[in-house]
mmCIF file of C-alpha atoms and ligand atoms in Angstrom:
data_model
loop_
_atom_site.group_PDB
_atom_site.id
_atom_site.type_symbol
_atom_site.label_atom_id
_atom_site.label_comp_id
_atom_site.label_asym_id
_atom_site.label_seq_id
_atom_site.Cartn_x
_atom_site.Cartn_y
_atom_site.Cartn_z
ATOM 1 C CA MET S 17 26.151 -15.468 8.545
ATOM 2 C CA LEU S 18 24.226 -12.476 9.899
ATOM 3 C CA ILE S 19 22.316 -9.981 8.037
ATOM 4 C CA ASP S 20 22.339 -6.244 8.925
ATOM 5 C CA SER S 21 18.376 -5.432 8.770
ATOM 6 C CA HIS S 22 18.946 -1.443 9.192
ATOM 7 C CA ALA S 23 21.958 0.457 7.727
ATOM 8 C CA HIS S 24 22.175 3.858 6.088
ATOM 9 C CA ILE S 25 25.762 3.101 4.622
ATOM 10 C CA GLN S 26 24.279 5.176 1.240
ATOM 11 C CA LEU S 27 25.278 8.513 3.551
ATOM 12 C CA SER S 28 28.367 10.813 3.100
ATOM 13 C CA GLN S 29 29.941 9.603 6.301
ATOM 14 C CA PHE S 30 30.892 6.742 4.581
ATOM 15 C CA ASP S 31 32.365 8.101 0.818
ATOM 16 C CA ARG S 32 35.364 8.056 2.140
ATOM 17 C CA ASP S 33 35.591 4.269 2.604
ATOM 18 C CA ARG S 34 32.668 2.494 1.802
ATOM 19 C CA ASP S 35 34.661 -0.413 0.077
ATOM 20 C CA ALA S 36 36.382 -1.224 3.023
ATOM 21 C CA VAL S 37 33.173 -0.933 5.204
ATOM 22 C CA LEU S 38 31.612 -3.743 2.672
ATOM 23 C CA LYS S 39 34.973 -5.484 2.809
ATOM 24 C CA ARG S 40 34.902 -5.761 6.633
ATOM 25 C CA ALA S 41 30.954 -6.453 7.108
ATOM 26 C CA GLN S 42 32.042 -9.404 4.431
ATOM 27 C CA GLU S 43 34.895 -10.578 6.705
ATOM 28 C CA ALA S 44 32.624 -10.066 10.050
ATOM 29 C CA GLY S 45 30.005 -12.721 7.986
ATOM 30 C CA VAL S 46 27.312 -10.051 7.259
ATOM 31 C CA SER S 47 25.912 -11.798 4.388
ATOM 32 C CA ALA S 48 23.254 -9.146 3.294
ATOM 33 C CA ILE S 49 22.610 -5.318 4.232
ATOM 34 C CA LEU S 50 19.161 -3.316 3.874
ATOM 35 C CA VAL S 51 20.181 0.071 3.183
ATOM 36 C CA ILE S 52 17.395 2.211 4.347
ATOM 37 C CA GLY S 53 16.013 4.970 2.918
ATOM 38 C CA PHE S 54 15.013 8.290 5.266
ATOM 39 C CA ASP S 55 13.774 10.574 2.095
ATOM 40 C CA MET S 56 14.176 11.116 -1.676
ATOM 41 C CA GLU S 57 18.099 11.721 -1.720
ATOM 42 C CA THR S 58 18.510 8.328 0.427
ATOM 43 C CA SER S 59 16.374 6.237 -1.261
ATOM 44 C CA LEU S 60 17.814 6.838 -4.375
ATOM 45 C CA GLY S 61 21.316 6.171 -2.862
ATOM 46 C CA ALA S 62 20.016 3.045 -1.255
ATOM 47 C CA VAL S 63 18.768 2.004 -5.122
ATOM 48 C CA GLU S 64 22.300 2.833 -6.282
ATOM 49 C CA LEU S 65 24.025 0.893 -4.039
ATOM 50 C CA ALA S 66 21.182 -2.069 -4.221
ATOM 51 C CA GLU S 67 21.988 -2.057 -8.453
ATOM 52 C CA LYS S 68 26.329 -2.051 -7.202
ATOM 53 C CA HIS S 69 26.354 -4.264 -5.006
ATOM 54 C CA PRO S 70 24.582 -8.237 -4.941
ATOM 55 C CA GLN S 71 24.805 -8.333 -0.981
ATOM 56 C CA ILE S 72 23.029 -5.022 -0.198
ATOM 57 C CA TYR S 73 19.122 -4.724 -0.483
ATOM 58 C CA ALA S 74 16.994 -0.833 -0.582
ATOM 59 C CA THR S 75 14.080 0.411 1.119
ATOM 60 C CA VAL S 76 12.667 3.960 0.227
ATOM 61 C CA GLY S 77 10.335 5.887 2.272
ATOM 62 C CA MET S 78 10.294 8.851 4.024
ATOM 63 C CA HIS S 79 10.931 9.758 7.616
ATOM 64 C CA PRO S 80 9.028 11.670 10.086
ATOM 65 C CA HIS S 81 11.177 14.648 10.580
ATOM 66 C CA ASP S 82 10.530 15.463 6.727
ATOM 67 C CA ALA S 83 6.854 14.337 6.655
ATOM 68 C CA LYS S 84 5.444 17.446 5.338
ATOM 69 C CA ASP S 85 8.223 16.911 1.728
ATOM 70 C CA LEU S 86 5.697 14.150 1.087
ATOM 71 C CA THR S 87 3.900 15.373 -1.851
ATOM 72 C CA PRO S 88 1.863 13.668 -4.019
ATOM 73 C CA ASP S 89 4.698 13.905 -6.644
ATOM 74 C CA VAL S 90 6.862 12.295 -4.220
ATOM 75 C CA LEU S 91 4.882 10.198 -3.110
ATOM 76 C CA GLU S 92 4.331 9.078 -6.940
ATOM 77 C CA GLU S 93 8.173 8.568 -7.121
ATOM 78 C CA PHE S 94 8.610 6.738 -4.350
ATOM 79 C CA ARG S 95 6.032 4.352 -5.943
ATOM 80 C CA LYS S 96 7.667 3.953 -8.879
ATOM 81 C CA LEU S 97 10.881 3.594 -7.202
ATOM 82 C CA ALA S 98 9.719 0.737 -5.136
ATOM 83 C CA ALA S 99 8.950 -1.156 -8.361
ATOM 84 C CA HIS S 100 12.667 -1.680 -8.380
ATOM 85 C CA PRO S 101 13.257 -5.680 -8.079
ATOM 86 C CA LYS S 102 16.053 -4.715 -5.288
ATOM 87 C CA VAL S 103 13.554 -2.759 -3.312
ATOM 88 C CA ILE S 104 12.211 -5.064 -0.462
ATOM 89 C CA ALA S 105 10.230 -2.571 1.735
ATOM 90 C CA LEU S 106 8.933 0.548 2.369
ATOM 91 C CA GLY S 107 10.187 3.425 5.062
ATOM 92 C CA GLU S 108 11.776 4.037 6.894
ATOM 93 C CA MET S 109 8.440 5.861 8.452
ATOM 94 C CA GLY S 110 6.533 6.471 11.340
ATOM 95 C CA LEU S 111 6.272 9.097 14.116
ATOM 96 C CA ASP S 112 9.066 10.730 16.216
ATOM 97 C CA TYR S 113 7.268 12.682 19.376
ATOM 98 C CA TYR S 114 11.005 13.583 20.361
ATOM 99 C CA ARG S 115 12.645 15.803 17.975
ATOM 100 C CA ASN S 116 9.018 16.566 16.573
ATOM 101 C CA LEU S 117 10.709 17.838 13.536
ATOM 102 C CA SER S 118 7.189 18.047 11.683
ATOM 103 C CA PRO S 119 4.257 18.686 13.261
ATOM 104 C CA ARG S 120 2.535 15.400 14.505
ATOM 105 C CA PRO S 121 -0.720 15.997 12.563
ATOM 106 C CA ILE S 122 1.376 16.026 9.400
ATOM 107 C CA GLN S 123 3.773 12.985 10.701
ATOM 108 C CA LYS S 124 0.372 10.700 10.950
ATOM 109 C CA GLU S 125 -0.596 12.346 7.676
ATOM 110 C CA ALA S 126 2.808 10.945 5.836
ATOM 111 C CA PHE S 127 2.870 8.039 7.560
ATOM 112 C CA GLU S 128 -1.314 6.754 6.383
ATOM 113 C CA LYS S 129 0.098 7.851 2.972
ATOM 114 C CA GLN S 130 2.988 5.280 2.907
ATOM 115 C CA LEU S 131 1.125 2.620 4.914
ATOM 116 C CA ASP S 132 -1.374 2.878 1.920
ATOM 117 C CA LEU S 133 1.048 2.459 -0.408
ATOM 118 C CA ALA S 134 2.670 -0.534 1.031
ATOM 119 C CA GLU S 135 -0.755 -2.207 1.330
ATOM 120 C CA ALA S 136 -1.588 -1.470 -2.383
ATOM 121 C CA MET S 137 2.064 -2.938 -3.185
ATOM 122 C CA GLN S 138 2.055 -5.929 -0.616
ATOM 123 C CA LEU S 139 5.676 -4.588 0.967
ATOM 124 C CA PRO S 140 6.498 -4.989 4.008
ATOM 125 C CA ILE S 141 7.493 -1.744 5.581
ATOM 126 C CA VAL S 142 9.941 -0.401 7.959
ATOM 127 C CA ILE S 143 8.877 1.752 11.046
ATOM 128 C CA HIS S 144 10.745 4.602 12.881
ATOM 129 C CA ASN S 145 9.297 5.351 16.359
ATOM 130 C CA ARG S 146 10.888 7.542 19.010
ATOM 131 C CA ASP S 147 8.001 7.955 21.711
ATOM 132 C CA ALA S 148 5.472 7.342 19.674
ATOM 133 C CA TYR S 149 4.101 3.901 20.588
ATOM 134 C CA MET S 150 0.999 5.297 22.251
ATOM 135 C CA ASP S 151 -0.004 6.576 18.182
ATOM 136 C CA ILE S 152 1.737 4.143 16.384
ATOM 137 C CA LEU S 153 0.402 0.661 17.363
ATOM 138 C CA PRO S 154 -3.131 1.681 17.231
ATOM 139 C CA ILE S 155 -2.621 2.883 13.505
ATOM 140 C CA LEU S 156 -1.184 -0.594 12.952
ATOM 141 C CA GLU S 157 -3.609 -2.282 14.701
ATOM 142 C CA ALA S 158 -6.141 -0.401 12.367
ATOM 143 C CA ARG S 159 -4.719 -2.153 9.820
ATOM 144 C CA GLN S 160 -3.594 -5.591 11.141
ATOM 145 C CA GLY S 161 -3.801 -8.249 8.678
ATOM 146 C CA ARG S 162 -2.909 -6.351 5.902
ATOM 147 C CA ILE S 163 0.734 -5.031 6.715
ATOM 148 C CA ARG S 164 3.706 -6.771 8.114
ATOM 149 C CA GLY S 165 7.031 -5.559 8.769
ATOM 150 C CA VAL S 166 9.503 -4.756 11.976
ATOM 151 C CA LEU S 167 9.400 -2.262 14.545
ATOM 152 C CA HIS S 168 13.126 -0.856 13.437
ATOM 153 C CA CYS S 169 15.357 -0.030 16.620
ATOM 154 C CA PHE S 170 12.822 -1.212 19.413
ATOM 155 C CA THR S 171 13.380 0.254 22.741
ATOM 156 C CA GLY S 172 10.095 -0.397 24.293
ATOM 157 C CA ASP S 173 9.311 -2.644 27.176
ATOM 158 C CA VAL S 174 8.329 -6.548 27.111
ATOM 159 C CA GLU S 175 4.391 -5.283 27.283
ATOM 160 C CA LEU S 176 4.640 -3.146 24.245
ATOM 161 C CA MET S 177 6.554 -6.097 22.848
ATOM 162 C CA GLN S 178 3.695 -8.189 23.640
ATOM 163 C CA ARG S 179 1.232 -5.706 21.335
ATOM 164 C CA SER S 180 3.807 -5.207 18.673
ATOM 165 C CA LEU S 181 4.102 -9.030 18.187
ATOM 166 C CA ALA S 182 0.349 -9.567 18.631
ATOM 167 C CA ILE S 183 0.297 -7.186 15.299
ATOM 168 C CA GLY S 184 2.448 -9.398 13.507
ATOM 169 C CA PHE S 185 5.130 -7.306 13.716
ATOM 170 C CA HIS S 186 9.198 -8.156 13.626
ATOM 171 C CA ILE S 187 11.217 -6.663 16.678
ATOM 172 C CA GLY S 188 14.614 -5.493 15.198
ATOM 173 C CA ILE S 189 17.160 -5.175 17.931
ATOM 174 C CA GLY S 190 20.553 -3.077 17.589
ATOM 175 C CA GLY S 191 23.594 -1.942 19.427
ATOM 176 C CA ILE S 192 21.524 -0.332 22.324
ATOM 177 C CA VAL S 193 20.759 -4.434 23.560
ATOM 178 C CA THR S 194 24.638 -3.824 24.438
ATOM 179 C CA TYR S 195 24.653 -0.937 26.651
ATOM 180 C CA PRO S 196 24.819 -1.617 30.496
ATOM 181 C CA ASN S 197 21.999 0.024 31.447
ATOM 182 C CA ALA S 198 19.539 -0.963 28.563
ATOM 183 C CA LYS S 199 17.526 -3.012 30.710
ATOM 184 C CA ASP S 200 14.258 -2.742 28.707
ATOM 185 C CA VAL S 201 15.889 -3.846 25.382
ATOM 186 C CA GLN S 202 17.526 -6.557 26.803
ATOM 187 C CA ALA S 203 14.584 -7.947 28.171
ATOM 188 C CA VAL S 204 13.015 -7.845 25.327
ATOM 189 C CA ALA S 205 15.816 -9.479 23.616
ATOM 190 C CA ARG S 206 15.632 -12.495 26.031
ATOM 191 C CA GLU S 207 11.977 -12.851 25.736
ATOM 192 C CA VAL S 208 10.895 -12.342 22.068
ATOM 193 C CA PRO S 209 9.814 -15.428 19.778
ATOM 194 C CA GLU S 210 12.836 -16.574 17.899
ATOM 195 C CA ASP S 211 10.633 -16.252 14.501
ATOM 196 C CA ARG S 212 9.816 -12.578 15.407
ATOM 197 C CA LEU S 213 13.850 -11.588 15.846
ATOM 198 C CA LEU S 214 15.764 -9.747 13.793
ATOM 199 C CA ILE S 215 18.920 -7.751 14.198
ATOM 200 C CA GLU S 216 20.486 -4.268 12.793
ATOM 201 C CA THR S 217 23.122 -1.769 13.380
ATOM 202 C CA ASP S 218 21.428 1.810 11.971
ATOM 203 C CA CYS S 219 24.899 2.832 11.348
ATOM 204 C CA PRO S 220 26.262 5.073 11.170
ATOM 205 C CA TRP S 221 24.169 5.726 14.427
ATOM 206 C CA LEU S 222 24.220 3.761 17.887
ATOM 207 C CA ALA S 223 27.474 1.809 17.466
ATOM 208 C CA PRO S 224 27.794 -0.553 20.038
ATOM 209 C CA GLN S 225 29.189 0.040 23.897
ATOM 210 C CA PHE S 226 32.735 -1.208 22.607
ATOM 211 C CA ARG S 227 32.767 1.518 19.781
ATOM 212 C CA ARG S 228 29.995 3.580 21.593
ATOM 213 C CA GLY S 229 30.346 7.297 20.426
ATOM 214 C CA LYS S 230 32.046 6.263 17.429
ATOM 215 C CA ARG S 231 30.793 5.879 13.961
ATOM 216 C CA ASN S 232 28.388 2.453 13.323
ATOM 217 C CA GLU S 233 28.859 -0.050 10.694
ATOM 218 C CA PRO S 234 27.231 -3.422 9.333
ATOM 219 C CA ALA S 235 30.436 -5.527 10.622
ATOM 220 C CA TYR S 236 29.281 -4.627 14.568
ATOM 221 C CA VAL S 237 26.039 -6.197 14.219
ATOM 222 C CA ARG S 238 28.091 -9.092 15.197
ATOM 223 C CA ALA S 239 28.507 -7.643 18.590
ATOM 224 C CA VAL S 240 24.682 -6.741 18.848
ATOM 225 C CA ALA S 241 24.396 -11.239 17.879
ATOM 226 C CA GLU S 242 27.008 -11.855 20.651
ATOM 227 C CA LYS S 243 25.238 -9.808 23.028
ATOM 228 C CA ILE S 244 21.404 -11.315 22.167
ATOM 229 C CA ALA S 245 23.022 -14.924 22.149
ATOM 230 C CA GLU S 246 24.697 -14.243 25.266
ATOM 231 C CA LEU S 247 21.482 -13.299 26.916
ATOM 232 C CA ARG S 248 19.070 -15.956 25.072
ATOM 233 C CA GLY S 249 21.737 -18.773 26.319
ATOM 234 C CA THR S 250 22.692 -19.427 23.034
ATOM 235 C CA SER S 251 25.551 -19.127 20.316
ATOM 236 C CA VAL S 252 26.311 -16.485 17.892
ATOM 237 C CA ALA S 253 25.661 -19.155 14.821
ATOM 238 C CA ALA S 254 21.988 -19.935 15.925
ATOM 239 C CA ILE S 255 21.030 -16.548 16.197
ATOM 240 C CA GLY S 256 22.372 -15.759 13.195
ATOM 241 C CA GLU S 257 20.736 -18.333 11.454
ATOM 242 C CA THR S 258 17.242 -17.701 13.254
ATOM 243 C CA THR S 259 17.785 -13.671 12.147
ATOM 244 C CA THR S 260 18.459 -14.836 8.322
ATOM 245 C CA LYS S 261 15.945 -16.897 8.100
ATOM 246 C CA ASN S 262 13.522 -14.284 9.298
ATOM 247 C CA PHE S 263 14.700 -11.756 7.421
ATOM 248 C CA GLN S 264 14.158 -13.811 4.362
ATOM 249 C CA THR S 265 10.715 -14.678 4.990
ATOM 250 C CA LEU S 266 9.462 -11.099 6.100
ATOM 251 C CA PHE S 267 11.321 -9.429 3.194
ATOM 252 C CA ALA S 268 10.378 -12.581 0.761
ATOM 253 C CA GLN S 269 12.403 -10.856 -2.348
ATOM 254 C CA ALA S 270 15.611 -11.013 -0.532
HETATM 255 NI NI1 LIG F 311 17.387 4.296 11.005
#
């Protein structure tokens, strides 16, 4: 049993064969999929899929790329959507200093507003971070004890992992762990405490090595689990059991 804790199967890349993708996930032992919104349209798409399929859950939120679109009205829409019983977290939200598609002060403002909402609604959060640990970690540290969540697609080193764990966060490991050169991510996957590990695909992006460069999909979370099992000297079944339990603990509504 495996859970893909970060997928974007609401996107048009899956319009052609979404049912086949869901079937392959089921055949691969994927028992639940968390579909992540990153703006209003994709958040609505995530909720729509969650309404249709019992194994799908949704998040709603605004990605830092589109931080400028988080007007008070949009935030209010997210608040309403987040009350849906199958919306189990807010996000993805965070900071992206790699592409800088929104100015940094605006990214920070949108991030803080969504963190306020998460605190008010007592929902866990899904964090997107690209080259921004130096700003994200202090923001989270300032709210330690009042927020919980996952740093998705974690690509930092073991030291940054320790800091993230100290804030109480979970660590999301995806397909990058299967890339031969991903030494930091592999070290993190080896050392992260068993009760803080989540697995994910981030599909349609970041396909594991055996499909690298092609469209990713939830079934391939198995390749992530296999690699982590190899790194930790355990079985895929054990990784599946642990990460499923962690998912259910963090996202208590799931
Ligand atoms: Ni994502």
